[in-house]
XYZ file of C-alpha atoms in Angstrom:
348
model
C 190.698 34.208 91.572
C 193.522 36.703 91.893
C 196.449 35.725 89.707
C 199.893 36.339 91.095
C 202.789 36.924 88.754
C 205.325 34.147 89.139
C 208.641 34.524 87.362
C 210.736 31.585 86.289
C 214.087 32.087 87.907
C 217.322 30.281 87.118
C 216.457 27.636 89.685
C 213.613 26.390 87.484
C 215.760 26.631 84.366
C 218.412 24.574 86.153
C 215.708 22.033 86.925
C 214.754 21.903 83.239
C 218.382 21.128 82.369
C 218.527 18.388 84.991
C 215.231 16.928 83.764
C 216.505 16.615 80.212
C 219.638 14.861 81.446
C 217.441 12.528 83.499
C 215.347 11.751 80.414
C 218.488 10.898 78.460
C 219.720 8.636 81.260
C 216.283 7.019 81.532
C 216.424 6.090 77.850
C 219.995 4.855 78.204
C 218.912 2.514 81.006
C 215.590 1.318 79.611
C 216.753 0.849 76.022
C 220.480 0.272 76.161
C 220.235 -2.046 79.162
C 216.949 -3.454 77.780
C 215.005 -2.784 80.984
C 211.934 -1.856 78.952
C 211.746 -5.471 77.777
C 210.216 -6.218 81.176
C 206.965 -5.100 79.604
C 207.267 -7.313 76.520
C 208.263 -10.568 78.183
C 211.670 -10.601 76.538
C 213.729 -9.397 79.475
C 216.634 -11.578 80.598
C 217.608 -10.911 84.245
C 221.192 -9.853 84.885
C 223.321 -9.192 87.934
C 222.616 -5.463 87.528
C 218.813 -5.713 87.303
C 218.250 -4.371 90.824
C 220.607 -1.497 90.081
C 218.746 -0.730 86.845
C 215.385 -0.716 88.626
C 216.727 1.557 91.363
C 218.240 3.982 88.873
C 215.102 4.107 86.764
C 212.975 4.755 89.849
C 214.767 8.071 90.333
C 214.843 8.999 86.634
C 211.272 8.206 85.595
C 209.844 11.359 87.209
C 211.447 13.732 84.684
C 208.615 13.970 82.137
C 205.961 14.526 84.799
C 208.097 17.230 86.398
C 208.456 18.956 83.033
C 204.667 19.033 82.657
C 204.310 20.138 86.294
C 206.460 23.192 85.535
C 204.147 24.084 82.646
C 201.082 23.869 84.871
C 202.603 25.726 87.799
C 203.554 28.755 85.720
C 200.762 28.250 83.168
C 201.533 28.084 79.453
C 201.220 31.478 77.767
C 199.946 30.518 74.337
C 201.475 32.307 71.353
C 200.955 31.282 67.742
C 204.605 32.014 66.992
C 205.839 29.825 69.845
C 203.499 27.020 68.818
C 204.714 27.203 65.216
C 208.362 27.409 66.321
C 207.959 24.248 68.384
C 206.283 22.450 65.483
C 208.928 23.685 63.028
C 211.738 22.626 65.357
C 210.421 19.068 65.504
C 209.862 18.984 61.737
C 213.431 20.084 61.009
C 214.929 17.378 63.188
C 212.544 14.695 61.953
C 213.393 15.292 58.287
C 217.031 16.373 58.390
C 218.314 13.757 60.826
C 216.827 10.989 58.680
C 218.401 12.485 55.549
C 221.730 12.814 57.371
C 221.752 9.089 58.092
C 220.844 8.375 54.460
C 223.578 10.630 53.040
C 226.232 9.159 55.347
C 225.221 5.624 54.374
C 223.989 4.722 57.846
C 220.421 4.140 56.652
C 218.894 3.192 53.276
C 216.607 5.676 51.582
C 212.982 4.610 51.629
C 210.260 6.765 50.103
C 207.612 5.779 52.651
C 209.961 6.392 55.582
C 210.939 9.768 54.156
C 207.302 10.809 53.813
C 206.538 9.747 57.391
C 209.247 12.108 58.660
C 206.891 14.949 57.701
C 204.128 13.398 59.800
C 206.018 13.056 63.068
C 202.856 13.955 64.998
C 201.385 10.598 63.996
C 204.575 8.563 63.864
C 207.501 9.817 65.880
C 208.194 11.248 69.301
C 205.270 10.401 71.586
C 205.841 13.440 73.796
C 205.719 16.047 71.017
C 202.119 15.587 69.811
C 200.792 15.268 73.370
C 202.579 18.415 74.525
C 201.496 20.287 71.377
C 197.886 19.425 72.216
C 198.403 20.612 75.801
C 199.953 23.813 74.468
C 197.081 24.330 72.014
C 194.352 23.921 74.628
C 196.206 25.852 77.344
C 194.257 29.118 76.763
C 191.009 27.259 77.437
C 192.496 25.391 80.386
C 193.895 28.563 81.916
C 190.651 30.472 81.559
C 188.695 27.672 83.190
C 191.197 27.173 86.008
C 191.367 30.895 86.772
C 187.591 30.897 87.235
C 187.548 27.945 89.640
C 187.735 27.947 93.392
C 189.596 25.478 95.588
C 186.689 23.049 95.901
C 186.074 22.979 92.156
C 189.751 22.335 91.452
C 189.783 19.439 93.913
C 186.646 18.029 92.294
C 188.051 18.124 88.760
C 191.304 16.553 89.985
C 189.367 13.711 91.615
C 187.348 13.136 88.437
C 190.479 12.954 86.286
C 192.257 10.771 88.839
C 189.440 8.245 89.149
C 188.073 8.048 85.621
C 191.175 8.687 83.540
C 194.227 7.727 85.586
C 193.314 4.757 87.758
C 193.418 1.749 85.475
C 191.282 -0.681 87.434
C 188.293 1.577 88.124
C 185.192 0.261 86.268
C 184.157 2.691 83.549
C 187.697 3.989 83.119
C 187.625 6.119 79.960
C 191.278 5.997 79.050
C 194.163 4.354 80.850
C 197.133 5.032 78.614
C 199.738 4.461 81.323
C 200.039 8.230 81.656
C 201.464 8.757 78.171
C 198.409 10.628 76.871
C 196.818 14.027 77.108
C 194.579 13.152 80.074
C 197.502 12.569 82.416
C 199.185 15.730 81.147
C 196.018 17.717 81.867
C 195.782 16.121 85.319
C 199.367 17.107 86.177
C 198.864 20.578 84.689
C 195.813 21.183 86.899
C 197.528 19.647 89.937
C 200.463 22.022 89.482
C 198.104 24.973 89.141
C 196.381 23.901 92.363
C 199.727 23.603 94.153
C 200.741 27.073 93.009
C 197.862 28.666 94.900
C 197.056 26.238 97.705
C 200.309 24.402 98.482
C 202.870 27.173 98.966
C 205.337 24.939 100.800
C 206.238 21.260 101.009
C 208.544 20.619 103.930
C 211.770 18.801 103.059
C 210.587 18.120 99.483
C 213.859 16.393 98.589
C 213.094 13.773 101.237
C 209.621 13.197 99.777
C 211.210 12.812 96.361
C 213.619 10.175 97.645
C 210.902 8.327 99.589
C 208.527 8.200 96.599
C 211.314 6.941 94.353
C 212.258 4.269 96.891
C 208.612 3.160 97.120
C 208.539 2.900 93.324
C 211.717 0.823 93.422
C 210.351 -1.428 96.186
C 207.173 -2.114 94.208
C 209.034 -2.781 90.967
C 211.688 -4.973 92.595
C 209.106 -6.986 94.550
C 207.125 -7.666 91.381
C 210.342 -8.582 89.581
C 211.387 -11.038 92.298
C 207.936 -12.626 92.099
C 208.458 -13.201 88.392
C 205.784 -10.678 87.378
C 207.929 -8.754 84.927
C 205.061 -6.934 83.217
C 203.784 -5.735 86.602
C 207.272 -4.527 87.491
C 207.352 -2.472 84.303
C 203.849 -1.080 84.885
C 205.041 0.333 88.204
C 206.829 2.951 86.094
C 203.673 4.175 84.363
C 203.551 7.964 84.278
C 200.149 8.021 85.963
C 201.514 6.278 89.059
C 200.625 8.404 92.119
C 204.114 7.860 93.542
C 205.778 9.084 90.354
C 203.480 12.114 90.177
C 204.133 12.946 93.845
C 207.876 12.484 93.299
C 207.690 14.892 90.350
C 205.953 17.535 92.459
C 208.481 17.038 95.256
C 211.410 17.425 92.870
C 209.881 20.660 91.568
C 209.477 22.065 95.091
C 213.065 21.095 95.887
C 214.332 23.399 93.143
C 211.673 26.026 93.773
C 213.278 26.643 97.153
C 216.691 27.329 95.598
C 217.641 30.948 94.940
C 219.918 31.313 91.936
C 220.305 33.690 89.010
C 222.503 32.808 86.050
C 222.378 33.960 82.461
C 224.393 30.901 81.465
C 221.872 28.505 83.000
C 218.994 30.364 81.366
C 220.669 30.214 77.956
C 221.392 26.485 78.214
C 217.811 25.747 79.272
C 216.530 27.093 75.935
C 218.505 24.354 74.160
C 217.420 21.274 76.083
C 214.242 20.456 74.167
C 216.289 20.192 70.998
C 218.448 17.629 72.785
C 215.344 15.566 73.457
C 214.310 15.675 69.801
C 217.793 14.717 68.611
C 218.463 11.778 70.899
C 214.913 10.439 70.458
C 215.024 10.496 66.653
C 214.721 6.873 65.558
C 218.124 6.486 63.889
C 220.001 8.349 66.609
C 218.161 6.311 69.221
C 219.432 3.051 67.727
C 223.018 4.322 67.616
C 222.926 5.220 71.316
C 221.207 1.957 72.194
C 223.735 -0.191 70.314
C 226.648 1.579 71.988
C 225.179 1.079 75.462
C 224.494 -2.588 74.678
C 228.171 -2.906 73.777
C 229.256 -1.246 77.026
C 226.989 -3.552 79.012
C 228.571 -6.577 77.342
C 232.116 -5.652 78.351
C 231.565 -4.005 81.764
C 230.460 -6.265 84.611
C 230.816 -3.912 87.563
C 227.829 -1.752 88.543
C 229.945 1.236 89.569
C 231.984 1.188 86.361
C 228.853 0.623 84.302
C 227.093 3.560 85.950
C 230.133 5.781 85.366
C 230.197 4.776 81.705
C 226.466 5.396 81.283
C 226.881 8.777 82.953
C 229.592 9.584 80.425
C 227.297 8.572 77.566
C 224.554 10.803 78.934
C 226.902 13.784 79.241
C 228.197 13.358 75.676
C 224.667 13.049 74.272
C 223.584 16.143 76.206
C 226.547 18.304 75.163
C 226.335 17.259 71.511
C 222.580 17.816 71.582
C 222.680 21.373 72.926
C 225.501 22.230 70.498
C 223.468 21.062 67.504
C 220.376 22.833 68.815
C 222.319 26.091 69.125
C 223.308 25.836 65.455
C 219.712 25.061 64.486
C 218.482 28.114 66.348
C 220.998 30.323 64.546
C 219.686 29.077 61.196
C 215.980 28.547 61.869
C 215.041 31.378 64.232
C 215.520 34.033 61.507
C 213.285 31.939 59.225
C 210.525 31.835 61.834
C 210.920 35.574 62.449
C 210.649 36.255 58.711
C 207.480 34.165 58.440
C 205.862 36.110 61.261
C 206.685 39.414 59.618
C 204.330 38.493 56.773
C 201.189 40.668 57.174
C 198.640 37.849 56.856
C 200.553 35.762 59.394
C 200.666 38.718 61.771
C 196.907 39.134 61.478
C 196.318 35.465 62.236
C 198.730 35.608 65.158
C 197.061 38.745 66.530
C 193.752 36.902 66.869
C 195.275 34.844 69.675
């Protein structure tokens, strides 16, 4: 298959910024407003439940869209980039915990401290899954580049039926879309779209329609008293959420924009994810949103307040990440100037 060179323009970097803000807002809604308790049986309905479900229906697509971007442009594996990503997560995992200990916001516990070094096994769920996707991307890319249209459709159907659809007999792994199989499925789907779906007409409308279908399903289940079903509607392997993610990507793909500022900010957003998802930071944000929810009883005012929280978290996050890059990037560069490291890196 002939490979065309596709360059990420500022439109895609702008999308990456938006996606990170959507992820922050998703966590604000599901944790701070306790919407995620729908899946545990502990949710207490409120006057803003419908509003929460509607908002989450538009936000939940962010992670899938992020993976879709990776598949559309294909990950270019580099040992240095892989190490830098791992090192970035390690720094935040260890130092943020120690910061809370030093400031008296958390007690020091030896076991907890040790686990901060093993964040792949106990920490951000997205990081280990994406690291695996990154690690296997050379193999994925080589296989995909050798496949024709029919073969790509066949592999997508296999993954869809046997790994993504929960109720199919013989289902190998139905992890609600949080695992590597769904990431691989979206990665391959995006690759397929790159070559065989050049245009989606009015993609923004498809995005809105898919999100509204997700809301309708979740709200119907909620009204029927099936809270766990309502929560499962938001699984990442939902076909409506995956289609909404693709539609959101195509919406921004059609935008023509070039901005050095946007491109520079987009390099900071993953650090924002790591910061706001660190366990101690997560609880601080959650407790503050719970407080806001207890004193604000108007949906419009509540949404405005949550939006403000999301903006503050985002701005603080990218600021901290910029400082981390100034300190840590020279360290990574120095490591990869070591001859033995260069030899290992050159193999890939």
